[in-house]
CSV table of C-alpha atoms in Angstrom, one decimal:
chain,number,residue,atom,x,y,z
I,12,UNK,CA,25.1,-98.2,297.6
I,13,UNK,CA,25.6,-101.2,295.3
I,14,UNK,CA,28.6,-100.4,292.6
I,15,UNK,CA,28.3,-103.9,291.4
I,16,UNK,CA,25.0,-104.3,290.4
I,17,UNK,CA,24.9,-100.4,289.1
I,18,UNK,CA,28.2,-101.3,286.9
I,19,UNK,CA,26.6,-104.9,285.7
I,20,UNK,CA,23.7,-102.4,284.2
I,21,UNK,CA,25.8,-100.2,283.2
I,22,UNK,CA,28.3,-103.0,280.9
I,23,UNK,CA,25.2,-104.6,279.8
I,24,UNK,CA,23.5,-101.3,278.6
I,25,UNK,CA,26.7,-101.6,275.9
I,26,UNK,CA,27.6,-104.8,274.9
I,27,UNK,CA,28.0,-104.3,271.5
I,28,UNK,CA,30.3,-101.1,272.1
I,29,UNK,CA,33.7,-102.5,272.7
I,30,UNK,CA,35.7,-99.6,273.4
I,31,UNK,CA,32.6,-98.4,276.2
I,32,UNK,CA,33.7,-101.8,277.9
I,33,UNK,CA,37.3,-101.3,277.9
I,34,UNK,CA,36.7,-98.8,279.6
I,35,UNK,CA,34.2,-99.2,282.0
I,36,UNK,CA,35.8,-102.4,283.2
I,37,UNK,CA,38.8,-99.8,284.0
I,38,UNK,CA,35.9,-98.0,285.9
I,39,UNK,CA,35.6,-101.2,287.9
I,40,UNK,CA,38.6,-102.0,288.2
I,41,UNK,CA,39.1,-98.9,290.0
I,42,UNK,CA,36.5,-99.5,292.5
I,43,UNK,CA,37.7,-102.8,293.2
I,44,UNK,CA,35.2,-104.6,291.4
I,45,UNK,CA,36.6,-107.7,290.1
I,46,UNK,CA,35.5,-108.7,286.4
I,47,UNK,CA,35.2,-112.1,286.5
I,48,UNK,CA,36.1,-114.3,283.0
I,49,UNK,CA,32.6,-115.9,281.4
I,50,UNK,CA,32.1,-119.3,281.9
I,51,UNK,CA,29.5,-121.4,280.0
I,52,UNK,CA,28.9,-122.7,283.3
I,53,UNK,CA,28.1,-120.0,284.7
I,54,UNK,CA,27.6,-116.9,282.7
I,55,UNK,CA,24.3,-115.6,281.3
I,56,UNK,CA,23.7,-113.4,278.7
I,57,UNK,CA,24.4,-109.8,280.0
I,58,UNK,CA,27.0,-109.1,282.9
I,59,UNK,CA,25.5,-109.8,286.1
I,60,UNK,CA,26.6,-109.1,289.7
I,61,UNK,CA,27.6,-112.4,291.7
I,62,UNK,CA,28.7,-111.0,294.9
I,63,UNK,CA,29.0,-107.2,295.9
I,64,UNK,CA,32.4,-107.0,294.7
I,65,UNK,CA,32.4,-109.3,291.7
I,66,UNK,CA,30.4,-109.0,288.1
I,67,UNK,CA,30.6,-111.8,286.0
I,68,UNK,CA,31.5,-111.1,282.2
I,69,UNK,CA,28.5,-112.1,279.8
I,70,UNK,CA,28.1,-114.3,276.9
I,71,UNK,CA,26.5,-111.5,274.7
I,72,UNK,CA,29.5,-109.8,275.1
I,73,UNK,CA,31.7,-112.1,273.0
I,74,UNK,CA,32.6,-111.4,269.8
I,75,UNK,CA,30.4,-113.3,267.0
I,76,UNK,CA,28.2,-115.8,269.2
I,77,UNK,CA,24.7,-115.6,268.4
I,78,UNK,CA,21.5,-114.8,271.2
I,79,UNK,CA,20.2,-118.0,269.8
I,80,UNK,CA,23.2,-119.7,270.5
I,81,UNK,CA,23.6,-117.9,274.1
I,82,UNK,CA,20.1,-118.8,275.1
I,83,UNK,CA,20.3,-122.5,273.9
I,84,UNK,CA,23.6,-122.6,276.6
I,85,UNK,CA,21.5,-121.0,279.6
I,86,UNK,CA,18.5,-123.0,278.6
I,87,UNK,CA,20.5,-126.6,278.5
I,88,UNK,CA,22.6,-125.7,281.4
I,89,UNK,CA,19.2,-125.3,283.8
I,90,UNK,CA,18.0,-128.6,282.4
I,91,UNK,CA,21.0,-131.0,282.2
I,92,UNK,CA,23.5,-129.3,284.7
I,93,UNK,CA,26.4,-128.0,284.5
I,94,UNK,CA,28.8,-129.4,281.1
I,95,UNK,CA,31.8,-131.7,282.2
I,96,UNK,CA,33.6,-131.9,279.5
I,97,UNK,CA,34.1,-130.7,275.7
I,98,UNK,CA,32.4,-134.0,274.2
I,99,UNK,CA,29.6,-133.0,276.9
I,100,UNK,CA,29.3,-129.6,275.6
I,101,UNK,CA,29.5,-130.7,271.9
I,102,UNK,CA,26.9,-133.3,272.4
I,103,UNK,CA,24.4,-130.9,273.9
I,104,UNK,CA,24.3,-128.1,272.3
I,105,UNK,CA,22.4,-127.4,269.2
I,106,UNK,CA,25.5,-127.2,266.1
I,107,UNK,CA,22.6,-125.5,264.3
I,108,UNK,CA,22.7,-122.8,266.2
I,109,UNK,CA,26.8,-122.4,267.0
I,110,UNK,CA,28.7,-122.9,263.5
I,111,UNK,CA,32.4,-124.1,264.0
I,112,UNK,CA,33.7,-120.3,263.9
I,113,UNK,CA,31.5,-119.7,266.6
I,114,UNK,CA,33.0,-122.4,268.9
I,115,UNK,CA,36.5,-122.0,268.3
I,116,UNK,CA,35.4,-118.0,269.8
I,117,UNK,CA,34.1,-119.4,272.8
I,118,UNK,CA,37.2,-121.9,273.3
I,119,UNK,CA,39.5,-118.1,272.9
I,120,UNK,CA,37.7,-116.0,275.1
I,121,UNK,CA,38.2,-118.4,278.1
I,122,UNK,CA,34.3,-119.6,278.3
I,123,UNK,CA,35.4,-123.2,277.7
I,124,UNK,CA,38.4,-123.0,279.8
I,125,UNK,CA,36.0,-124.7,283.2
I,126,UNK,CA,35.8,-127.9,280.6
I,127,UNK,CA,39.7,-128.9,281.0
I,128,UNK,CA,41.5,-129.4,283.8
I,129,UNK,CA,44.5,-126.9,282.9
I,130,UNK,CA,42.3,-124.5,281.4
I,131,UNK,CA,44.4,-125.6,279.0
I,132,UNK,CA,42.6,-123.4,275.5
I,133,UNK,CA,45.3,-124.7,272.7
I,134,UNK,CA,44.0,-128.4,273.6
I,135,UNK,CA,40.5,-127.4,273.9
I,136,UNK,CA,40.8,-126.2,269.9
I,137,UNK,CA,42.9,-129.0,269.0
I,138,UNK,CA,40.2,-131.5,270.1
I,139,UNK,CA,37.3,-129.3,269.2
I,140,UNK,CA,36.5,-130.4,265.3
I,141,UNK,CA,36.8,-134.0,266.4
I,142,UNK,CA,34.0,-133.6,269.2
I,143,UNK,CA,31.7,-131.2,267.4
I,144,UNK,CA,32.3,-134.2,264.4
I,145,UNK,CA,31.4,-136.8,266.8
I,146,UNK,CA,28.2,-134.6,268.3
I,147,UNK,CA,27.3,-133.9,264.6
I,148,UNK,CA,27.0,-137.6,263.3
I,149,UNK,CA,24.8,-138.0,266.7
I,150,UNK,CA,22.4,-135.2,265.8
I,151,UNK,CA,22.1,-136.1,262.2
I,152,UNK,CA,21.4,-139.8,263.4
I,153,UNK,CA,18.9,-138.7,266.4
I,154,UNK,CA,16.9,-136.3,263.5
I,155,UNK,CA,16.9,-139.3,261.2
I,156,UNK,CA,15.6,-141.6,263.7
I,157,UNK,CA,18.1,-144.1,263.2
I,158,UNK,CA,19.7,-146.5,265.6
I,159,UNK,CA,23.3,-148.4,265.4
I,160,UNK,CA,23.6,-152.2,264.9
I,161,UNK,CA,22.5,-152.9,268.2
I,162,UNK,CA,19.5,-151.3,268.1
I,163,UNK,CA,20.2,-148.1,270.2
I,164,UNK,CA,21.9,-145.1,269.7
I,165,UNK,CA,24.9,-144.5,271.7
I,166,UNK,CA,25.5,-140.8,272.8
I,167,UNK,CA,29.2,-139.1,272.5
I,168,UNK,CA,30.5,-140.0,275.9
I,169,UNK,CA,29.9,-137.1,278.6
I,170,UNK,CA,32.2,-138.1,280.7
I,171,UNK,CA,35.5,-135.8,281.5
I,172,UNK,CA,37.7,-138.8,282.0
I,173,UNK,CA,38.9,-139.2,278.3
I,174,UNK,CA,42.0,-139.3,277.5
I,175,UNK,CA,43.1,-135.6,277.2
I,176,UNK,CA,45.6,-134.7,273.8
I,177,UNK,CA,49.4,-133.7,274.5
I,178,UNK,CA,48.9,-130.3,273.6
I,179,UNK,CA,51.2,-127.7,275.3
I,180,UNK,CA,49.5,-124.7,276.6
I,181,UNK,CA,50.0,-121.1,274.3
I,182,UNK,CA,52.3,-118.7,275.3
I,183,UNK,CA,50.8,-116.3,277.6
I,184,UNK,CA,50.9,-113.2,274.7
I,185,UNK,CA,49.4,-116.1,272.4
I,186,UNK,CA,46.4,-116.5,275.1
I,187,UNK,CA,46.0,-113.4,275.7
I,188,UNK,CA,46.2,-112.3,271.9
I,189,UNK,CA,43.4,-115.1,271.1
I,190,UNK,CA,41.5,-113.3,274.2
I,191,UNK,CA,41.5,-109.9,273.0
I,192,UNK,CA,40.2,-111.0,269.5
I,193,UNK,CA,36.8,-112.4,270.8
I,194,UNK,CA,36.2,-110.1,273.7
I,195,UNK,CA,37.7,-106.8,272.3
I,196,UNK,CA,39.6,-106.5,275.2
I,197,UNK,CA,42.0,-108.0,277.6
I,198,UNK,CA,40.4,-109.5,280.2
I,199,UNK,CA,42.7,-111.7,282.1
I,200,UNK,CA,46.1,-110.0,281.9
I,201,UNK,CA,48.1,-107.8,279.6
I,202,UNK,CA,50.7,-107.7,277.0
I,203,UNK,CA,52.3,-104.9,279.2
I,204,UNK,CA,52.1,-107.1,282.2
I,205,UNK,CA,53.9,-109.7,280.8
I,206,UNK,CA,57.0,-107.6,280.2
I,207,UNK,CA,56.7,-105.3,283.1
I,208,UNK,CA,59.7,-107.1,284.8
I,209,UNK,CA,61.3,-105.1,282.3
I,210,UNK,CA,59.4,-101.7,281.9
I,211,UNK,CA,59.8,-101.5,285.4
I,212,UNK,CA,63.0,-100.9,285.2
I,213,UNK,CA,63.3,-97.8,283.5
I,214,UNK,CA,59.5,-96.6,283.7
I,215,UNK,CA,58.4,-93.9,285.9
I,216,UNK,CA,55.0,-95.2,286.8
I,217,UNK,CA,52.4,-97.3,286.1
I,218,UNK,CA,49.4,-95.6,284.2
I,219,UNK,CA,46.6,-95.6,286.7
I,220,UNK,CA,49.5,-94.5,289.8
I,221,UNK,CA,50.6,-91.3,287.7
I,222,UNK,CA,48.6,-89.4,290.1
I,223,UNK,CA,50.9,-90.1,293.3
I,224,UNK,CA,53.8,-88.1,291.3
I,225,UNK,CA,51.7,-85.2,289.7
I,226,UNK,CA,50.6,-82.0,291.6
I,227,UNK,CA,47.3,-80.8,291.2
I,228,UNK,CA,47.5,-77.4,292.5
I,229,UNK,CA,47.9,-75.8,289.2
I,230,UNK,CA,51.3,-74.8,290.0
I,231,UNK,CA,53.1,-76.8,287.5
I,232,UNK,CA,51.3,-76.6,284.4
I,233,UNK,CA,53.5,-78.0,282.2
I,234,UNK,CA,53.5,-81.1,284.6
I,235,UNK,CA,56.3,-83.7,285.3
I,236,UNK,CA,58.6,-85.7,283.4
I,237,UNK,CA,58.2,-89.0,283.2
I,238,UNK,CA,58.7,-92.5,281.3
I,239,UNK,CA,55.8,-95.0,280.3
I,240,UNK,CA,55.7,-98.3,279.3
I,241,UNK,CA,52.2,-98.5,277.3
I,242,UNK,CA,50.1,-100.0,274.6
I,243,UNK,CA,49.1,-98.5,271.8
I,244,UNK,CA,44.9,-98.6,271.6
I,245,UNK,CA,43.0,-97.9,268.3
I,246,UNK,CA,41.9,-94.8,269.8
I,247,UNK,CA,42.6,-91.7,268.5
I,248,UNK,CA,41.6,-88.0,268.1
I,249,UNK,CA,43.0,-85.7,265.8
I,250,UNK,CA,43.3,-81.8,266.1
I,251,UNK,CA,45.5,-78.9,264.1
I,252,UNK,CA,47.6,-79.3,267.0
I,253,UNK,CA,48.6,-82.8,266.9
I,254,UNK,CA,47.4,-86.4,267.9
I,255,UNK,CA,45.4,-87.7,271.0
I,256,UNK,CA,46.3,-91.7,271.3
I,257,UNK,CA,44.9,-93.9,274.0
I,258,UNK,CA,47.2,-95.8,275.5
I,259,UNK,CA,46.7,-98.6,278.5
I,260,UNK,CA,48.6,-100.9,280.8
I,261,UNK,CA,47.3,-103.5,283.1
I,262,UNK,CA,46.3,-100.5,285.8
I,263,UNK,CA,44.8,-97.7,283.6
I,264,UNK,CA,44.3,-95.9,280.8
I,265,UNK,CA,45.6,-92.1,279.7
I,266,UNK,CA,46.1,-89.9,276.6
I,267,UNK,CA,49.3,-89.3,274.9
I,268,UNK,CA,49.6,-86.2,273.1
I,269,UNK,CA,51.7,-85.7,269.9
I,270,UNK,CA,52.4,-82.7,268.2
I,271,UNK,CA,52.1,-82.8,264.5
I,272,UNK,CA,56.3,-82.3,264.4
I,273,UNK,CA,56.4,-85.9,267.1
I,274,UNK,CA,53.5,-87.9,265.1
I,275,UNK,CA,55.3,-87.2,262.5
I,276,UNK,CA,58.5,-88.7,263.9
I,277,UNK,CA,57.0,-91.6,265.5
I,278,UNK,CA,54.0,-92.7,263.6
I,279,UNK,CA,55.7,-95.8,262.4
I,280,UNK,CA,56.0,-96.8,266.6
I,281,UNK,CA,52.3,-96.0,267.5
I,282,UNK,CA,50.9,-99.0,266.1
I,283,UNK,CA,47.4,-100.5,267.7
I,284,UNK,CA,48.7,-103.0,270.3
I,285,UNK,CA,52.2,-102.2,269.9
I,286,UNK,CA,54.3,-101.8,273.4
I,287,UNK,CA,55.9,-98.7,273.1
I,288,UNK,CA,58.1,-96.1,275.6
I,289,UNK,CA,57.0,-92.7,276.0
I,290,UNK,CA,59.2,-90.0,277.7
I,291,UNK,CA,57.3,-86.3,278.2
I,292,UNK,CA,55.6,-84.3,280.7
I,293,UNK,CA,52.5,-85.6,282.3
I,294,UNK,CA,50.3,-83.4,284.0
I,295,UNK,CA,46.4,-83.3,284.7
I,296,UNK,CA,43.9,-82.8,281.5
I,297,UNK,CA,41.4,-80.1,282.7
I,298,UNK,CA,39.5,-80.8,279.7
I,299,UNK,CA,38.9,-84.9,280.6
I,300,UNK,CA,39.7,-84.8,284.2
I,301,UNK,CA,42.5,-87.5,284.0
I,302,UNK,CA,45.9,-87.3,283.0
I,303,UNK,CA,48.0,-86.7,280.1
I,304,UNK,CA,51.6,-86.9,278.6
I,305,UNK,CA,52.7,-84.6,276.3
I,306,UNK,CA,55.1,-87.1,274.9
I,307,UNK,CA,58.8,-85.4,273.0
I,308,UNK,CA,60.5,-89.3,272.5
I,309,UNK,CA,59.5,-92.6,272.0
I,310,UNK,CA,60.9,-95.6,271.7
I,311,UNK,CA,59.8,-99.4,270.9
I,312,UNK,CA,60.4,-101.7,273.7
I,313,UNK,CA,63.0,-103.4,272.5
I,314,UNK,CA,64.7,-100.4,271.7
I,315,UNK,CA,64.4,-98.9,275.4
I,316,UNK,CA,65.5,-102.6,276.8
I,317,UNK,CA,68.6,-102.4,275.1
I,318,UNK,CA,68.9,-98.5,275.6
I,319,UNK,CA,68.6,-99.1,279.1
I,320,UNK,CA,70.2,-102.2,279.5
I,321,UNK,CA,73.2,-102.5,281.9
I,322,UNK,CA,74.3,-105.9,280.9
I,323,UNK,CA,73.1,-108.9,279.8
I,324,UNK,CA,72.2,-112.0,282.6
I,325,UNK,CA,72.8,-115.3,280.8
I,326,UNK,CA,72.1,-118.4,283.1
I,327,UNK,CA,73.6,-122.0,282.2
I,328,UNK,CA,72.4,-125.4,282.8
I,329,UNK,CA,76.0,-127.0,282.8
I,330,UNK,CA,79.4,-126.8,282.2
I,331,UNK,CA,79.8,-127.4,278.4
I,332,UNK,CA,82.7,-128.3,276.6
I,333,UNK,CA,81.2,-126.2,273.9
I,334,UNK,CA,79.5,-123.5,275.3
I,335,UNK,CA,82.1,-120.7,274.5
I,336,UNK,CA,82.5,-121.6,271.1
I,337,UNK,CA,78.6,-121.4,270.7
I,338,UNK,CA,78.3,-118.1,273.1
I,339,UNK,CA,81.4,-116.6,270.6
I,340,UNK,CA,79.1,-117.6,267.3
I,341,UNK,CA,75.6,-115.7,268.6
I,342,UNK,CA,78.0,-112.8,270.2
I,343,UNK,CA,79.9,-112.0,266.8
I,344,UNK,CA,77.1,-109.8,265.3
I,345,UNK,CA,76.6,-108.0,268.3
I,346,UNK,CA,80.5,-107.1,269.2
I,347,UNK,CA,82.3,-103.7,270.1
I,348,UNK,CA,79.4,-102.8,272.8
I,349,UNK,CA,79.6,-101.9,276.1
I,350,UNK,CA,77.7,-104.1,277.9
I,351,UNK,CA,78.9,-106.6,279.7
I,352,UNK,CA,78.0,-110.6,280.1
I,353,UNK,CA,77.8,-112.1,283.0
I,354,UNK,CA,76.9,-116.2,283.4
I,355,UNK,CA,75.3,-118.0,286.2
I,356,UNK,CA,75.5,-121.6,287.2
I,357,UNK,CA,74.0,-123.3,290.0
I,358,UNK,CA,73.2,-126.5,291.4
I,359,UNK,CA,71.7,-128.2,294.8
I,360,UNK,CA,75.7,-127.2,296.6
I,361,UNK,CA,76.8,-124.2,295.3
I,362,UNK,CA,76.1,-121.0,292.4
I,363,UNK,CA,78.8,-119.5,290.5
I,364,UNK,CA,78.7,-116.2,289.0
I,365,UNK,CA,80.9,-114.9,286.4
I,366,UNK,CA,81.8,-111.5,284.7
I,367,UNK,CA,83.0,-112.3,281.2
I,368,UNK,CA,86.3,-110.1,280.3
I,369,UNK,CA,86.3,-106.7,278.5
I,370,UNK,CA,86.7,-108.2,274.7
I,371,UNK,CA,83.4,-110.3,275.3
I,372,UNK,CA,81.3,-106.6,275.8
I,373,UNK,CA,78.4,-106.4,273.6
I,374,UNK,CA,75.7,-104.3,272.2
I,375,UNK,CA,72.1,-105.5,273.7
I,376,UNK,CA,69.6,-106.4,271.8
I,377,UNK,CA,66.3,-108.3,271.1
I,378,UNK,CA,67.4,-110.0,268.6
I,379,UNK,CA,70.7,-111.4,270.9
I,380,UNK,CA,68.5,-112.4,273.6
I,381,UNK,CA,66.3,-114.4,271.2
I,382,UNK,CA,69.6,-116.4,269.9
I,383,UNK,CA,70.5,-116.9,273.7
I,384,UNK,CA,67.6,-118.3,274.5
I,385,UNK,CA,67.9,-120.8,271.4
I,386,UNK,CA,71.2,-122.4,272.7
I,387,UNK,CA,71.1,-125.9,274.7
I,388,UNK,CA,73.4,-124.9,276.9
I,389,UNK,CA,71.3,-121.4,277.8
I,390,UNK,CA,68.5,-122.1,280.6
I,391,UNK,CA,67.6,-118.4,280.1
I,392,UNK,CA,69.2,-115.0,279.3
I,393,UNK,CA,67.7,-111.6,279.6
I,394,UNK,CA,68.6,-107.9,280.2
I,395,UNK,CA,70.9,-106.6,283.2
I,396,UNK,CA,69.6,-103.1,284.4
């Protein structure tokens, strides 16, 4: 009768065991229980419920960052309000009990993000060491019991109206790479996620909808064939048969099995955290009670882009007296393909679009994306399916 506050026990019965929250947060996610990010401001210690459909994530849960610390947080936070800013913060809390290493965690899990205005977390480490220096000097002078030349000792400002650094934000595979380091998981999106407007194009399903295109009557065994876009998770069980790998996308979690003949094959592609594409049969594990693929190929995402890849979508921001010449330059390694190139120009009257001739066909790549994406002239380029 109340999923969220039985899950909330349930997380914080196994904070220290990573892989148990990966996958219970799944759990939730299935029920429709949203996992909120933790907040300094207003996480505790162990998951807690905040609504019936909502847990927020806790502290104790973050890689590295001491009870002590944790406590001294909660303990400030009910006796000074919530912190503003990241001077506030720094100012307040007790650097005794939250090393350097310790802070820069909490800035890349996304605790800190409520203390800038973008949520901004590259600027929020960029400014950290000068704040916790500032708060430092403060602490060392409050413990000494000395003053400044006026007589009184003048606080780091708490105010959130400083001027905030030009630092631009991190990629979002940066962010959520930094993420996944201090909370053993990602928590706010996912690496497959941000390439999906890709996978999507030549994957059969996502992982937690496999279920729509499987029968479970038992009549087809061997299941149905299928391609998945996944990531590769550090879980794995071995058997004399072959290899069980967990692998995840931003909607579930399944088992691929390799026979000893495909691990050996593929090892080199099934990587922890590496994207990979997985063609096989997936049918229902009566052992687990989810689903499986029995996988026969697999390819690394760049690899299926360009396998699957119709053409190649390069968008302009001008004419250019030299684009050609620079388009002929970054083609020339990439020549005798079949793809072809098409441009597209537009402007507030009108959009152009143009098939390039037969001798411009290419073969698509990674690699020739990236060196599209370099030119001036190239607003963005990307795969054609």
């Amino acid at each position: 009768h109340y999923p969220a506050a039985f899950m909330a026990a349930v997380l914080s019965a196994d904070m220290d065991h990573t892989d148990k929250i990966a996958s219970f947060i799944m759990e939730c996610r299935n029920m429709r229980i949203n996992i909120l990010p933790p907040d300094i401001n207003q996480s505790a210690y162990e998951f807690r419920m905040t609504d019936t459909q909502s847990i927020r994530y806790g502290l104790g849960a973050i890689k590295g960052i001491g009870k002590a610390a944790i406590d001294y947080i909660e303990e400030e936070r009910e006796s000074g309000g919530q912190y503003v800013s990241l001077d506030d913060f720094c100012n307040r809390m007790d650097l005794k009990k939250a090393n350097k290493r310790a802070m820069e965690t909490l800035v890349r899990s996304g605790a800190m993000d409520v203390l800038d205005p973008d949520h901004n977390r590259a600027r929020l480490l960029h400014d950290l060491p000068r704040c916790m220096h500032a708060a430092e000097q403060t602490q060392r002078d409050q413990e000494a019991g000395q003053s400044d030349m006026f007589g009184t000792l003048q606080p780091v400002s708490t105010s959130n109206e400083r001027e905030l650094s030009k630092v631009d934000p991190w990629p979002e595979l940066q962010r959520l790479e930094a993420e996944k380091n201090s909370l053993g998981l990602y928590l706010t999106g996912h690496p497959v996620k941000v390439h999906y407007r890709d996978i999507r194009n030549f994957s059969s399903s996502l992982l937690g909808k496999v279920h729509r295109q499987v029968p479970t009557d038992g009549k087809n065994r061997r299941g149905v064939h299928m391609t998945l876009g996944a990531l590769v998770t550090p879980l794995v069980r071995r058997t004399a048969r072959g290899y069980f790998i967990a692998i995840e996308d931003h909607s579930g979690r399944m088992d691929a099995f390799l026979s000893n003949e495909v691990y050996a094959t593929y090892a080199d592609l099934m990587v922890k955290d590496s994207i990979v594409v997985i063609e096989g049969n997936v049918a229902k594990d009566e052992f687990t009670g989810g689903y499986k693929i029995t996988a026969n190929h697999i390819m690394s995402l760049g690899d299926a882009k360009a396998r699957y890849a119709k053409g190649i979508d390069i968008a302009v921001s001008g004419p250019d007296d030299s684009l050609c010449t620079s388009l002929a330059a970054t083609f020339s390694p990439y020549r005798k393909g079949t793809s072809r190139v098409y441009l597209h120009y537009r402007n507030q009257r009108a959009r152009v679009s143009l098939e390039l001739g037969a001798d411009w066909t290419v073969k698509p790549s990674e690699e020739l994306i990236a060196a599209l994406n370099e030119l001036e002239a190239v607003k963005q380029a990307g795969f054609r399916y």
